[in-house]
Amino acid sequence: MMENKRTKTFFEEMDRISELPEPILNHVLSFLSFKEVVQSSVLSKRWEKVWLTCPVLEFDEKVFNKYLDWYEYRKLNKHVQRRRNALFNCLTGIMRNYRDNVISIKKFTMSLFLSDDRAFTSFVNHCIYYAIGCNVSEIKLLFRFVCGETYKYNLPQIVLFAKSLEVLELQGCNVGLPTSDHLKLSSLRKLCLSNVRVDDRMIENLVGGCPLIEYLNFNLCEGFKCLELFGLTRLYEIKLFKNYEIEWLDIKALNVRSLEITRTNVSHEIDLSFCKNLTRLMLCYAPITDEWLCDLILQLPVLKFLSISCCYKLKTIEISSCCLEELDLCEYIDCNWIELKIDTPNLRSLSYRGTVLVLSLNASALSKINLHFLSRNVETQKYIKFLANFHHFSQVLDLEIVKSENVMVPRELRQTLSSPLSSVKLLNLRFRTRQNCYSIAKIVDGLLWFAPHIKTILIKNGSVNEYSFKFTYKKQPTYEGETASCCKSLPIKCWNHCMEAVNVEFNEVSNIIRYSLSGARIWEKIVALCKVWELINSD
Amino acid sequence: MASSSSSSSTQVKKITLKAADGKHFEVEEPVAMEMETVKSFFVGNEDAMKDMVVPLLNVSSEHMPAILDFYRNHSEFRKRTPPPPAEEVKAFNEAFLENKSDEQLMEMIMAANFLNTKELLNFLTEAAANRIKNKSVEYVRAFFGIENDFTPEEEARIRAENEWAFDGLDED
């Protein structure tokens, strides 16, 4: 009893957030924008000083708002100038306070539109000096420029010697070579450069000066022709995106797990065989050849995810791997792929976008297939042959096509060809662009030929319209009470004689209907229902 | 399989925690050890585990089930290989916050602070921050139950010091 009473009063005293220790209040603040952080100073006396030790400082457009409107300061409006300088002084004062009181900064971010403006760059420089003086562990300097501007912010050299720095993200900067000794970023784990100009010597120094680097991301960088990554034992992930000027690329990093290369002008064959621990590889617009790809895959013993898109030099793609689990292939317009040979016993997911081509597939563990045919005119026989490859492997198939005719196989062909997807139980059909005039019943009829005895068909037309059909079947095919004669000779019994019931759901903009149909002449009922639905929604 | 797992679960040591209002909670040892406060209670005192009741002075029994649920789920997420999809974690976290009033959230932050668990504290402080994002000073005061102890002159002075931050602010 005594104890209960005591804790009650304790609770009453502790009933307000303001009683929490400063680090927790700062923690709450660190998720807010800097403007909001500063606003917290007027909450109460307790809060007046809390924000001055907030470990996350983010100067973004919200802070500079009206003071930095690019057009305004080109006009040199005196009023704006004065207010802008006051803001700079205020912010530099805040940062100086951090340094003078040895308050550590965890993360310093500056993200805004910049122009070639002396007062402004000098302000940015000061902030960076103070942040580094506070042993900052994360710096993000993201500068964007008005269209057509070639100016870049010159990164102060002090950043390249910041021992406490663990994460460095730069956008729209010039990184020049230090005049004194080699740069040293001994704690750096993550380096992201976007639209940054660096020359060859500098990039060599930069990469060499970060022994603990784990993550590298170069995006639209310029100024260097050669990128060599070796001896970086902790390097785990590399992303190279549209660095058009790179001509020589050498990656000898044993522990890299993930590598993405998008659009490169490297003309030599990139040697990736040293990256034995790669589990994830993405190549997009890379000038790779059939032999190169085939050889590389054989040399990567733990590769789990492979994505190849728009690699225009490829013709016959041969992928043979025991470890591969996910494969993503995208042909795109400029390519002329002819054949796919896939031998991957542990592949679980396959996604293919492109034209209908010759396919040979060994992937008995496949459970997820996504096919997306880009061409409008599909040669029916070739297409059925392509689909037939999946017949053994998967019960679920996602199919995306350009127009409804692609799934409507002519009557005469249905007699001579066998259904390509007879083991598929769930089919998701999607039209890439919204089809305006087509008959749902005709499509379902076509799909039922592709996959007889299918349990569920989902059709998505554009982003809002959805149709779903869930079928149940009888064991014995009957037609009006009699065993249907046509089924006797066929290996797979006709769906239209076996169908017992169907649950239909149509969903179009704001209309939804649900129907359960069963009994004799079920197909005729489905057709009638579809017609009524189309009539209602025709206007 | 089922019998072996149930027999092993009976072997898991339980620790009794006592909430501020005197209610007892029996908690599996690994879950209890997620809380630094409970952990430090047993440091150098391992023998006492069986019969000791750990008093949690600052945690109301109202929040105990939710807090324990958080530890159980998140420690399971951490152990799982491959790691759970982000959506699954997000779905759990969203469900956790659903129907929690601002006041309950504050009480839980204080509890997490007392229990000294970084993960829960990070999660709750971010949730609190999200609730006051883009809100006026008056709203934030009401949210946290903060009494404005400034005189109008004092408040005006502070606003003037960082004038830019109070520019063009919606007062609602």
XYZ file of C-alpha atoms in Angstrom:
711
model
C 0.000 0.000 0.000
C 2.712 2.383 1.060
C 4.627 1.675 -2.085
C 1.593 2.220 -4.309
C 1.010 5.593 -2.831
C 4.576 6.649 -3.381
C 4.623 5.668 -7.058
C 1.390 7.584 -7.631
C 2.967 10.862 -6.627
C 6.020 9.963 -8.668
C 3.777 9.584 -11.695
C 2.096 12.899 -11.172
C 5.423 14.629 -11.105
C 6.602 12.848 -14.232
C 3.477 13.495 -16.195
C 4.961 15.908 -18.674
C 7.372 15.522 -21.512
C 9.344 18.515 -20.347
C 10.606 16.463 -17.414
C 12.366 14.073 -19.747
C 16.124 14.324 -19.998
C 17.469 16.644 -22.652
C 18.824 13.903 -24.949
C 15.317 12.529 -25.379
C 13.822 15.899 -26.137
C 16.635 16.371 -28.635
C 15.834 13.015 -30.082
C 12.270 14.124 -30.756
C 13.587 17.348 -32.285
C 16.039 15.522 -34.507
C 13.124 14.151 -36.558
C 11.781 17.638 -37.296
C 12.855 20.242 -39.832
C 15.362 22.777 -38.563
C 12.792 25.526 -38.719
C 10.566 23.536 -36.384
C 13.509 22.806 -34.138
C 14.120 26.519 -33.702
C 10.430 27.127 -33.110
C 10.593 24.828 -30.103
C 12.500 27.577 -28.291
C 9.273 29.444 -27.485
C 7.419 26.450 -26.021
C 8.528 27.164 -22.452
C 11.556 28.108 -20.375
C 12.574 24.482 -20.200
C 12.623 24.266 -23.981
C 14.343 27.589 -24.581
C 17.798 26.014 -24.503
C 17.047 22.409 -25.462
C 17.261 22.936 -29.220
C 20.747 24.471 -28.927
C 22.155 20.974 -28.434
C 20.089 19.147 -31.042
C 22.567 16.752 -32.699
C 20.950 16.940 -36.125
C 21.187 20.149 -38.117
C 19.417 20.345 -41.411
C 19.520 23.574 -43.377
C 17.158 23.103 -46.260
C 14.969 25.235 -48.510
C 12.454 25.673 -45.701
C 15.054 27.586 -43.685
C 16.039 29.921 -46.490
C 12.587 30.172 -47.910
C 12.179 33.735 -49.135
C 15.693 34.868 -48.399
C 17.270 32.816 -51.109
C 14.949 33.169 -53.996
C 17.328 32.988 -56.890
C 15.675 35.646 -59.012
C 15.451 38.005 -56.089
C 19.106 38.127 -55.329
C 20.054 38.471 -58.933
C 18.116 41.710 -58.757
C 20.133 42.648 -55.671
C 17.072 43.822 -53.877
C 18.491 45.648 -50.865
C 15.763 44.590 -48.501
C 16.203 40.915 -49.342
C 19.987 41.302 -49.094
C 19.746 42.710 -45.614
C 17.403 40.014 -44.365
C 19.516 37.343 -45.989
C 22.684 38.534 -44.269
C 20.825 38.610 -40.961
C 19.795 34.996 -41.511
C 23.371 33.981 -42.370
C 24.649 35.653 -39.212
C 22.011 34.008 -37.109
C 22.749 30.513 -38.470
C 26.522 30.908 -38.277
C 26.011 32.080 -34.694
C 24.087 28.900 -33.879
C 26.855 26.782 -35.356
C 29.585 28.742 -33.619
C 27.800 28.083 -30.355
C 28.032 24.334 -31.000
C 31.745 24.581 -31.557
C 32.467 26.915 -28.633
C 30.564 24.688 -26.211
C 31.951 21.454 -27.671
C 28.491 20.115 -28.486
C 28.777 17.209 -30.864
C 26.871 17.170 -34.137
C 25.760 13.840 -35.457
C 24.453 14.912 -38.802
C 24.841 18.111 -40.753
C 22.804 18.588 -43.895
C 22.610 21.449 -46.317
C 20.193 20.945 -49.148
C 19.204 23.805 -51.414
C 19.387 25.673 -54.693
C 22.697 27.447 -54.956
C 24.166 29.970 -57.305
C 27.540 31.530 -57.809
C 27.185 33.994 -54.969
C 30.089 34.930 -52.755
C 28.207 35.778 -49.582
C 26.390 32.528 -49.766
C 29.362 30.244 -50.441
C 31.285 31.913 -47.661
C 28.371 31.221 -45.301
C 28.265 27.550 -46.409
C 32.035 27.263 -45.849
C 31.743 28.619 -42.328
C 28.997 26.180 -41.428
C 31.097 23.278 -42.690
C 34.134 24.399 -40.666
C 32.058 24.552 -37.507
C 30.406 21.189 -38.177
C 33.796 19.531 -38.608
C 34.983 21.268 -35.449
C 32.125 19.503 -33.663
C 33.306 16.060 -34.812
C 30.402 15.602 -37.154
C 29.897 12.012 -38.293
C 27.578 12.621 -41.214
C 27.745 15.436 -43.779
C 25.292 15.877 -46.597
C 25.821 18.776 -48.978
C 23.193 18.652 -51.675
C 23.279 21.607 -54.013
C 21.047 22.007 -56.995
C 21.314 24.724 -59.583
C 19.020 26.639 -61.805
C 18.741 24.999 -65.201
C 21.712 25.641 -67.489
C 24.040 26.741 -64.700
C 27.452 25.060 -64.930
C 28.662 26.356 -61.588
C 29.489 23.896 -58.820
C 30.265 24.456 -55.170
C 33.959 24.081 -54.372
C 34.217 21.705 -51.461
C 36.515 23.061 -48.726
C 39.524 20.777 -48.347
C 38.992 20.449 -44.624
C 36.154 18.003 -45.363
C 38.671 15.590 -46.877
C 40.599 15.413 -43.629
C 37.685 15.033 -41.222
C 38.621 12.046 -39.098
C 35.197 11.748 -37.475
C 33.332 11.613 -40.768
C 31.484 8.350 -41.390
C 29.049 9.372 -44.088
C 29.694 11.890 -46.842
C 27.098 12.741 -49.427
C 27.824 15.403 -52.028
C 25.722 16.758 -54.838
C 26.687 19.578 -57.191
C 30.221 19.984 -55.847
C 33.730 20.308 -57.203
C 36.176 18.178 -55.304
C 39.693 19.467 -55.894
C 42.946 17.788 -55.002
C 44.386 18.754 -51.624
C 47.507 20.857 -51.959
C 49.266 19.257 -48.997
C 49.539 15.561 -48.215
C 47.180 12.727 -49.077
C 43.669 13.028 -47.832
C 42.583 10.858 -44.972
C 39.011 9.932 -44.199
C 39.858 7.203 -41.764
C 36.305 6.622 -40.476
C 34.384 7.017 -43.717
C 31.963 4.154 -44.385
C 29.638 5.636 -46.944
C 30.431 7.912 -49.872
C 27.794 9.198 -52.291
C 28.709 11.562 -55.093
C 26.061 12.928 -57.376
C 26.734 15.430 -60.135
C 30.188 15.940 -58.691
C 33.304 16.922 -60.610
C 36.430 15.045 -59.580
C 39.549 14.476 -61.627
C 41.416 11.195 -62.023
C 44.091 11.890 -59.426
C 41.535 13.038 -56.943
C 39.258 10.009 -57.320
C 42.267 7.753 -56.862
C 43.210 9.635 -53.695
C 39.657 9.709 -52.468
C 39.030 6.001 -52.830
C 42.500 5.173 -51.522
C 42.087 7.433 -48.497
C 39.031 5.643 -47.150
C 40.207 2.283 -45.853
C 36.927 1.516 -44.083
C 34.616 2.348 -46.956
C 31.562 0.065 -47.187
C 29.278 1.819 -49.630
C 30.073 3.749 -52.794
C 27.576 5.494 -55.002
C 28.696 7.575 -57.993
C 25.871 9.172 -59.879
C 26.339 11.421 -62.938
C 29.867 12.290 -61.920
C 32.338 13.833 -64.311
C 35.997 14.667 -64.644
C 37.510 11.216 -64.208
C 38.101 8.589 -66.864
C 39.388 5.807 -64.713
C 37.938 4.122 -61.661
C 39.945 1.436 -59.935
C 38.671 -0.121 -56.764
C 40.971 -2.562 -55.070
C 42.221 -3.480 -51.626
C 39.027 -2.171 -50.022
C 38.169 -5.185 -47.921
C 35.062 -3.726 -46.337
C 33.506 -2.496 -49.548
C 30.080 -4.073 -49.617
C 27.981 -2.214 -52.116
C 28.797 -0.251 -55.283
C 26.402 1.760 -57.418
C 27.558 3.430 -60.607
C 24.901 5.379 -62.446
C 25.418 7.275 -65.693
C 29.038 8.241 -65.182
C 29.525 8.752 -68.887
C 33.148 9.795 -68.747
C 34.493 6.634 -67.171
C 36.481 4.734 -69.796
C 38.345 2.310 -67.588
C 36.673 0.419 -64.789
C 38.415 -2.097 -62.597
C 36.719 -3.593 -59.580
C 38.800 -5.946 -57.518
C 36.961 -5.950 -54.236
C 36.568 -9.402 -52.820
C 33.771 -8.648 -50.380
C 31.434 -6.686 -52.594
C 27.957 -8.148 -52.247
C 25.989 -5.824 -54.440
C 26.998 -4.118 -57.672
C 24.932 -1.926 -59.960
C 26.263 -0.473 -63.185
C 23.964 1.685 -65.284
C 24.952 3.301 -68.571
C 28.642 3.293 -68.967
C 30.817 4.078 -71.922
C 33.462 1.643 -70.852
C 34.466 -0.107 -74.029
C 36.714 -2.791 -72.563
C 35.378 -5.921 -70.948
C 34.966 -5.246 -67.252
C 36.520 -7.983 -65.191
C 34.267 -8.823 -62.281
C 35.552 -12.327 -61.692
C 37.449 -11.133 -58.627
C 34.204 -10.242 -56.859
C 33.578 -13.782 -55.733
C 31.092 -12.812 -53.045
C 28.673 -10.962 -55.277
C 25.112 -11.876 -54.419
C 23.396 -9.109 -56.318
C 24.354 -7.837 -59.773
C 22.523 -5.297 -61.896
C 23.703 -4.281 -65.332
C 21.815 -1.723 -67.331
C 22.867 -0.290 -70.713
C 26.232 -1.973 -70.367
C 28.098 -2.987 -73.530
C 28.492 -6.594 -72.457
C 28.655 -9.574 -74.786
C 27.179 -13.082 -74.738
C 30.477 -14.765 -73.861
C 31.341 -12.264 -71.156
C 28.033 -12.765 -69.382
C 28.038 -16.526 -69.676
C 31.598 -16.762 -68.296
C 31.012 -14.309 -65.497
C 27.972 -16.119 -64.138
C 29.929 -19.348 -63.998
C 32.532 -17.561 -61.886
C 30.173 -16.136 -59.286
C 29.446 -18.919 -56.817
C 26.973 -17.110 -54.555
C 25.068 -14.899 -56.981
C 21.399 -14.801 -55.953
C 19.951 -11.876 -57.860
C 20.771 -10.933 -61.429
C 19.253 -8.142 -63.447
C 20.184 -7.461 -67.051
C 18.432 -4.688 -68.865
C 18.889 -2.965 -72.174
C 22.272 -4.536 -72.865
C 22.187 -4.053 -76.608
C 25.214 -6.167 -77.560
C 23.633 -9.362 -76.294
C 22.122 -11.827 -78.749
C 21.996 -15.242 -77.133
C 21.850 -15.002 -73.376
C 23.046 -18.060 -71.576
C 22.614 -18.190 -67.840
C 23.665 -21.273 -65.991
C 23.867 -21.097 -62.228
C 22.996 -23.300 -59.285
C 22.705 -20.464 -56.795
C 20.631 -17.937 -58.718
C 17.232 -17.323 -57.132
C 15.960 -14.255 -58.874
C 16.387 -13.225 -62.479
C 15.232 -10.039 -64.060
C 15.642 -9.563 -67.806
C 14.567 -6.559 -69.783
C 15.194 -6.327 -73.495
C 13.952 -2.869 -74.444
C 13.713 -1.235 -77.844
C 17.355 -0.859 -78.937
C 18.105 -4.506 -78.349
C 17.753 -7.453 -80.590
C 17.915 -10.442 -78.321
C 17.316 -13.729 -80.085
C 17.497 -16.513 -77.580
C 17.435 -17.167 -73.848
C 18.976 -20.270 -72.379
C 18.302 -20.473 -68.690
C 19.514 -23.345 -66.598
C 18.936 -22.436 -62.982
C 17.573 -25.233 -60.790
C 17.088 -22.965 -57.774
C 15.508 -20.015 -59.505
C 12.395 -18.858 -57.667
C 11.400 -15.717 -59.466
C 11.711 -14.802 -63.118
C 10.746 -11.544 -64.655
C 11.014 -10.934 -68.367
C 10.156 -7.848 -70.393
C 10.670 -7.808 -74.080
C 9.731 -9.412 -77.342
C 8.764 -13.023 -77.789
C 11.952 -14.967 -78.407
C 13.272 -18.491 -78.344
C 13.464 -19.747 -74.788
C 14.805 -22.859 -73.169
C 14.238 -23.075 -69.462
C 15.286 -25.381 -66.697
C 14.032 -23.937 -63.452
C 12.097 -26.495 -61.468
C 11.899 -24.344 -58.329
C 10.235 -21.445 -60.102
C 7.239 -20.113 -58.219
C 6.832 -16.571 -59.474
C 6.801 -15.534 -63.098
C 6.243 -12.115 -64.504
C 6.101 -11.747 -68.267
C 5.682 -8.486 -70.007
C 5.478 -8.482 -73.759
C 6.350 -5.183 -75.321
C 5.601 -5.734 -78.979
C 2.166 -5.075 -80.398
C 2.201 -7.739 -83.051
C 2.922 -11.081 -81.594
C 3.334 -14.134 -83.737
C 0.863 -16.489 -82.136
C 2.692 -19.790 -82.544
C 5.977 -18.370 -81.289
C 4.179 -16.838 -78.360
C 2.426 -20.053 -77.358
C 5.720 -21.879 -77.614
C 7.325 -19.321 -75.321
C 4.582 -19.628 -72.729
C 4.633 -23.424 -72.881
C 8.058 -23.273 -71.221
C 6.413 -22.329 -67.979
C 3.832 -25.010 -67.980
C 5.710 -27.368 -65.674
C 7.163 -24.844 -63.339
C 4.727 -22.478 -61.862
C 1.209 -22.240 -60.565
C 1.211 -18.463 -60.530
C 1.834 -16.367 -63.599
C 1.764 -12.614 -64.048
C 1.332 -11.583 -67.626
C 1.424 -8.078 -69.003
C 0.522 -7.452 -72.624
C -0.031 -4.572 -74.993
C -3.409 -5.461 -76.491
C -6.178 -7.933 -75.909
C -5.737 -9.694 -79.273
C -2.532 -11.194 -77.878
C -4.452 -13.668 -75.771
C -7.152 -14.517 -78.298
C -5.909 -17.528 -80.156
C -7.881 -18.311 -83.340
C -10.234 -21.315 -83.216
C -8.348 -23.304 -85.827
C -5.066 -23.045 -83.881
C -6.754 -24.156 -80.660
C -7.571 -27.464 -82.271
C -4.019 -28.194 -83.359
C -1.929 -26.726 -80.517
C -2.080 -27.842 -76.922
C -2.716 -25.438 -74.062
C 0.595 -23.950 -72.955
C -0.206 -23.242 -69.305
C -2.211 -26.236 -68.203
C -0.720 -26.320 -64.676
C -1.172 -22.635 -63.913
C -3.712 -22.034 -61.164
C -3.595 -18.265 -60.823
C -3.169 -15.898 -63.724
C -2.830 -12.145 -63.375
C -3.356 -10.421 -66.678
C -2.565 -6.779 -67.034
C -2.846 -4.417 -69.946
C -0.014 -1.983 -70.107
C -2.251 0.785 -71.350
C -5.985 0.947 -70.805
C -7.947 -0.876 -73.475
C -11.085 0.915 -74.467
C -12.962 -1.554 -76.578
C -12.612 -5.213 -75.879
C -14.838 -7.932 -74.625
C -14.071 -9.353 -71.194
C -15.781 -12.613 -72.053
C -13.606 -13.076 -75.129
C -10.462 -12.557 -73.119
C -11.538 -14.991 -70.438
C -12.387 -17.471 -73.159
C -8.882 -17.005 -74.588
C -7.243 -17.391 -71.179
C -9.231 -20.526 -70.446
C -7.733 -22.042 -73.541
C -4.221 -21.061 -72.342
C -4.825 -22.425 -68.871
C -7.742 -24.836 -68.722
C -8.941 -25.702 -65.215
C -7.406 -22.551 -63.857
C -8.745 -21.547 -60.448
C -8.420 -17.774 -60.585
C -8.129 -15.212 -63.340
C -7.511 -11.585 -62.432
C -7.635 -9.001 -65.185
C -6.427 -5.486 -64.670
C -7.139 -2.894 -67.324
C -5.258 0.317 -66.617
C -5.027 1.274 -62.979
C -8.629 1.274 -61.805
C -10.539 -1.548 -63.475
C -10.333 -5.028 -62.146
C -12.153 -8.200 -63.012
C -11.821 -11.408 -61.100
C -13.100 -14.887 -61.912
C -12.845 -17.768 -59.481
C -13.775 -21.114 -60.938
C -14.641 -24.499 -59.486
C -14.783 -27.620 -61.604
C -16.577 -30.944 -61.631
C -14.560 -34.135 -61.675
C -16.620 -35.685 -64.480
C -17.197 -33.519 -67.509
C -20.890 -33.492 -68.363
C -22.894 -31.616 -70.894
C -26.550 -31.265 -70.058
C -26.446 -34.431 -67.974
C -24.489 -36.507 -70.503
C -20.802 -37.200 -70.522
C -19.502 -34.917 -73.188
C -18.131 -36.893 -76.069
C -15.555 -34.326 -77.059
C -13.669 -34.748 -73.785
C -13.055 -38.444 -74.118
C -10.146 -38.281 -76.476
C -8.456 -35.227 -74.947
C -5.681 -35.417 -72.328
C -7.109 -32.375 -70.594
C -10.853 -32.228 -70.349
C -12.620 -29.236 -71.846
C -13.066 -26.577 -69.255
C -16.485 -25.631 -70.515
C -17.847 -29.045 -69.713
C -16.191 -29.314 -66.314
C -16.966 -25.906 -64.951
C -19.244 -26.079 -61.972
C -19.452 -22.582 -60.568
C -17.814 -19.218 -60.873
C -17.582 -16.250 -58.548
C -17.276 -13.045 -60.477
C -16.258 -9.655 -59.217
C -16.188 -6.607 -61.461
C -14.720 -3.399 -60.209
C -14.816 -0.340 -62.429
C -14.156 3.166 -61.079
C -16.984 3.380 -58.548
C -19.125 0.400 -59.546
C -18.572 -2.971 -57.976
C -20.634 -6.064 -58.569
C -20.278 -9.588 -57.284
C -22.040 -12.588 -58.796
C -22.049 -16.307 -58.201
C -22.977 -18.359 -61.206
C -23.516 -22.108 -61.369
C -25.602 -24.812 -62.996
C -26.053 -25.702 -66.656
C -24.827 -23.469 -69.500
C -22.546 -21.622 -67.179
C -20.397 -20.186 -69.925
C -23.435 -18.600 -71.622
C -24.284 -16.992 -68.280
C -20.795 -15.550 -67.952
C -20.955 -14.115 -71.459
C -24.350 -12.546 -70.762
C -23.134 -11.029 -67.508
C -20.074 -9.533 -69.184
C -22.257 -8.039 -71.933
C -24.586 -6.392 -69.441
C -21.648 -5.015 -67.516
C -20.048 -3.601 -70.649
C -23.333 -1.978 -71.672
C -23.718 -0.300 -68.292
C -20.182 1.048 -68.406
C -20.052 1.883 -72.097
C -20.726 5.585 -71.649
C 7.549 -31.063 -33.178
C 4.683 -29.511 -31.256
C 5.385 -31.442 -28.086
C 9.106 -30.668 -28.118
C 8.507 -26.965 -28.590
C 5.970 -26.829 -25.762
C 8.309 -28.717 -23.406
C 11.158 -26.330 -24.277
C 8.925 -23.330 -23.644
C 8.207 -24.561 -20.124
C 11.953 -24.583 -19.551
C 12.353 -20.934 -20.494
C 13.092 -18.978 -17.355
C 10.506 -16.432 -16.377
C 11.151 -13.197 -14.635
C 8.505 -11.382 -12.673
C 8.215 -7.667 -13.276
C 6.137 -5.397 -11.124
C 4.548 -2.361 -12.749
C 4.215 0.959 -10.959
C 0.678 0.181 -9.850
C 1.723 -3.122 -8.285
C 0.517 -5.509 -11.015
C 2.843 -8.476 -11.702
C 3.930 -9.646 -15.147
C 5.624 -12.951 -15.837
C 8.027 -12.466 -18.720
C 10.354 -14.874 -20.528
C 13.952 -14.106 -19.619
C 15.205 -13.106 -23.119
C 12.331 -10.642 -23.497
C 12.937 -9.157 -20.058
C 16.631 -8.793 -20.873
C 15.776 -6.490 -23.779
C 15.289 -3.872 -21.095
C 18.615 -2.536 -19.898
C 17.054 -1.532 -16.592
C 15.990 -5.111 -15.869
C 19.309 -6.446 -17.117
C 21.321 -4.182 -14.848
C 19.138 -5.251 -11.917
C 20.604 -8.737 -12.213
C 24.212 -7.802 -12.887
C 26.340 -9.586 -10.305
C 23.167 -11.012 -8.851
C 22.419 -13.922 -11.216
C 21.282 -16.341 -8.511
C 18.469 -14.092 -7.490
C 16.644 -14.444 -10.791
C 14.103 -17.069 -9.839
C 12.363 -15.431 -6.979
C 13.217 -11.770 -7.359
C 10.494 -9.413 -8.448
C 11.807 -6.487 -10.439
C 9.991 -3.267 -9.617
C 9.451 -0.971 -12.587
C 8.652 2.275 -10.839
C 7.908 4.315 -13.887
C 5.918 1.915 -16.055
C 2.174 1.678 -15.711
C 0.609 -1.778 -16.072
C -1.625 -0.300 -18.781
C 1.338 -0.149 -21.162
C 3.169 -3.308 -20.153
C 1.424 -5.731 -22.574
C 2.063 -3.451 -25.565
C 5.678 -2.849 -24.593
C 6.354 -6.566 -24.105
C 4.681 -7.259 -27.432
C 7.049 -4.777 -29.076
C 10.131 -6.476 -27.618
C 8.903 -9.938 -28.604
C 8.189 -8.971 -32.188
C 11.247 -6.849 -32.758
C 13.663 -9.371 -31.297
C 12.069 -11.946 -33.588
C 12.530 -9.565 -36.572
C 16.195 -9.143 -35.675
C 16.838 -12.865 -35.434
C 15.128 -13.808 -38.655
C 17.150 -14.692 -41.743
C 16.557 -13.386 -44.285
C 15.418 -10.202 -42.512
C 11.666 -9.609 -42.688
C 10.379 -7.388 -45.501
C 10.167 -3.707 -44.582
C 6.384 -3.785 -45.039
C 5.977 -6.400 -42.353
C 7.911 -4.346 -39.797
C 6.064 -1.229 -40.891
C 2.698 -2.957 -40.563
C 3.528 -4.084 -37.035
C 4.738 -0.620 -36.037
C 1.664 1.060 -37.477
C -0.640 -1.347 -35.687
C 1.301 -0.685 -32.497
C 0.649 3.052 -32.706
C -2.942 2.761 -33.811
C -5.451 3.880 -31.175
C -2.689 5.233 -28.959
C -3.591 8.678 -27.719
C -0.987 11.425 -27.510
C -0.974 11.045 -23.758
C -0.447 7.295 -23.938
C 2.416 7.896 -26.353
C 4.061 10.322 -23.920
C 3.688 7.837 -21.065
C 5.238 5.127 -23.185
C 8.200 7.352 -24.091
C 8.795 7.892 -20.402
C 8.477 4.157 -19.791
C 10.927 3.372 -22.616
C 13.329 5.914 -21.194
C 13.072 4.320 -17.761
C 13.489 0.807 -19.186
C 16.471 2.112 -21.130
C 15.785 0.422 -24.470
C 17.103 2.310 -27.421
C 15.025 0.634 -30.096
C 11.664 1.320 -28.467
C 12.696 4.822 -27.478
C 13.840 5.672 -31.016
C 10.629 4.328 -32.419
C 8.383 6.226 -30.003
C 10.244 9.535 -30.239
C 9.985 9.411 -34.001
C 6.260 8.704 -33.676
C 5.900 11.708 -31.372
C 7.871 13.879 -33.811
C 5.587 12.780 -36.650
C 2.555 13.856 -34.656
C 3.846 17.393 -34.134
C 5.351 17.850 -37.594
C 4.148 21.025 -39.352
C 2.127 22.060 -36.317
C 2.023 25.447 -34.648
C 3.740 26.265 -31.370
C 0.339 26.308 -29.628
C -0.522 22.858 -30.952
C 2.792 21.432 -29.764
C 2.272 22.946 -26.315
C -1.129 21.296 -26.095
C 0.230 18.021 -27.437
C 2.958 17.695 -24.828
C 0.954 19.408 -22.098
C 3.546 22.147 -21.846
C 2.613 25.215 -19.865
C 3.841 28.457 -21.388
C 5.791 30.052 -18.538
C 7.092 33.002 -20.569
C 5.785 36.499 -20.155
C 4.559 37.960 -23.479
C 7.677 40.176 -23.530
C 10.012 37.222 -23.052
C 8.310 35.255 -25.788
C 8.498 38.198 -28.163
C 12.211 38.547 -27.456
C 12.902 34.882 -28.274
C 10.860 35.086 -31.432
C 12.839 38.134 -32.508
C 16.174 36.370 -31.920
C 15.356 33.866 -34.654
C 12.873 35.896 -36.564
C 13.292 33.867 -39.742
C 11.942 30.700 -38.136
C 8.638 32.314 -37.211
C 8.104 33.918 -40.562
C 4.853 33.263 -42.378
C 3.701 30.677 -39.895
C 0.172 29.399 -39.874
C -1.279 30.006 -36.493
C -3.769 27.148 -36.591
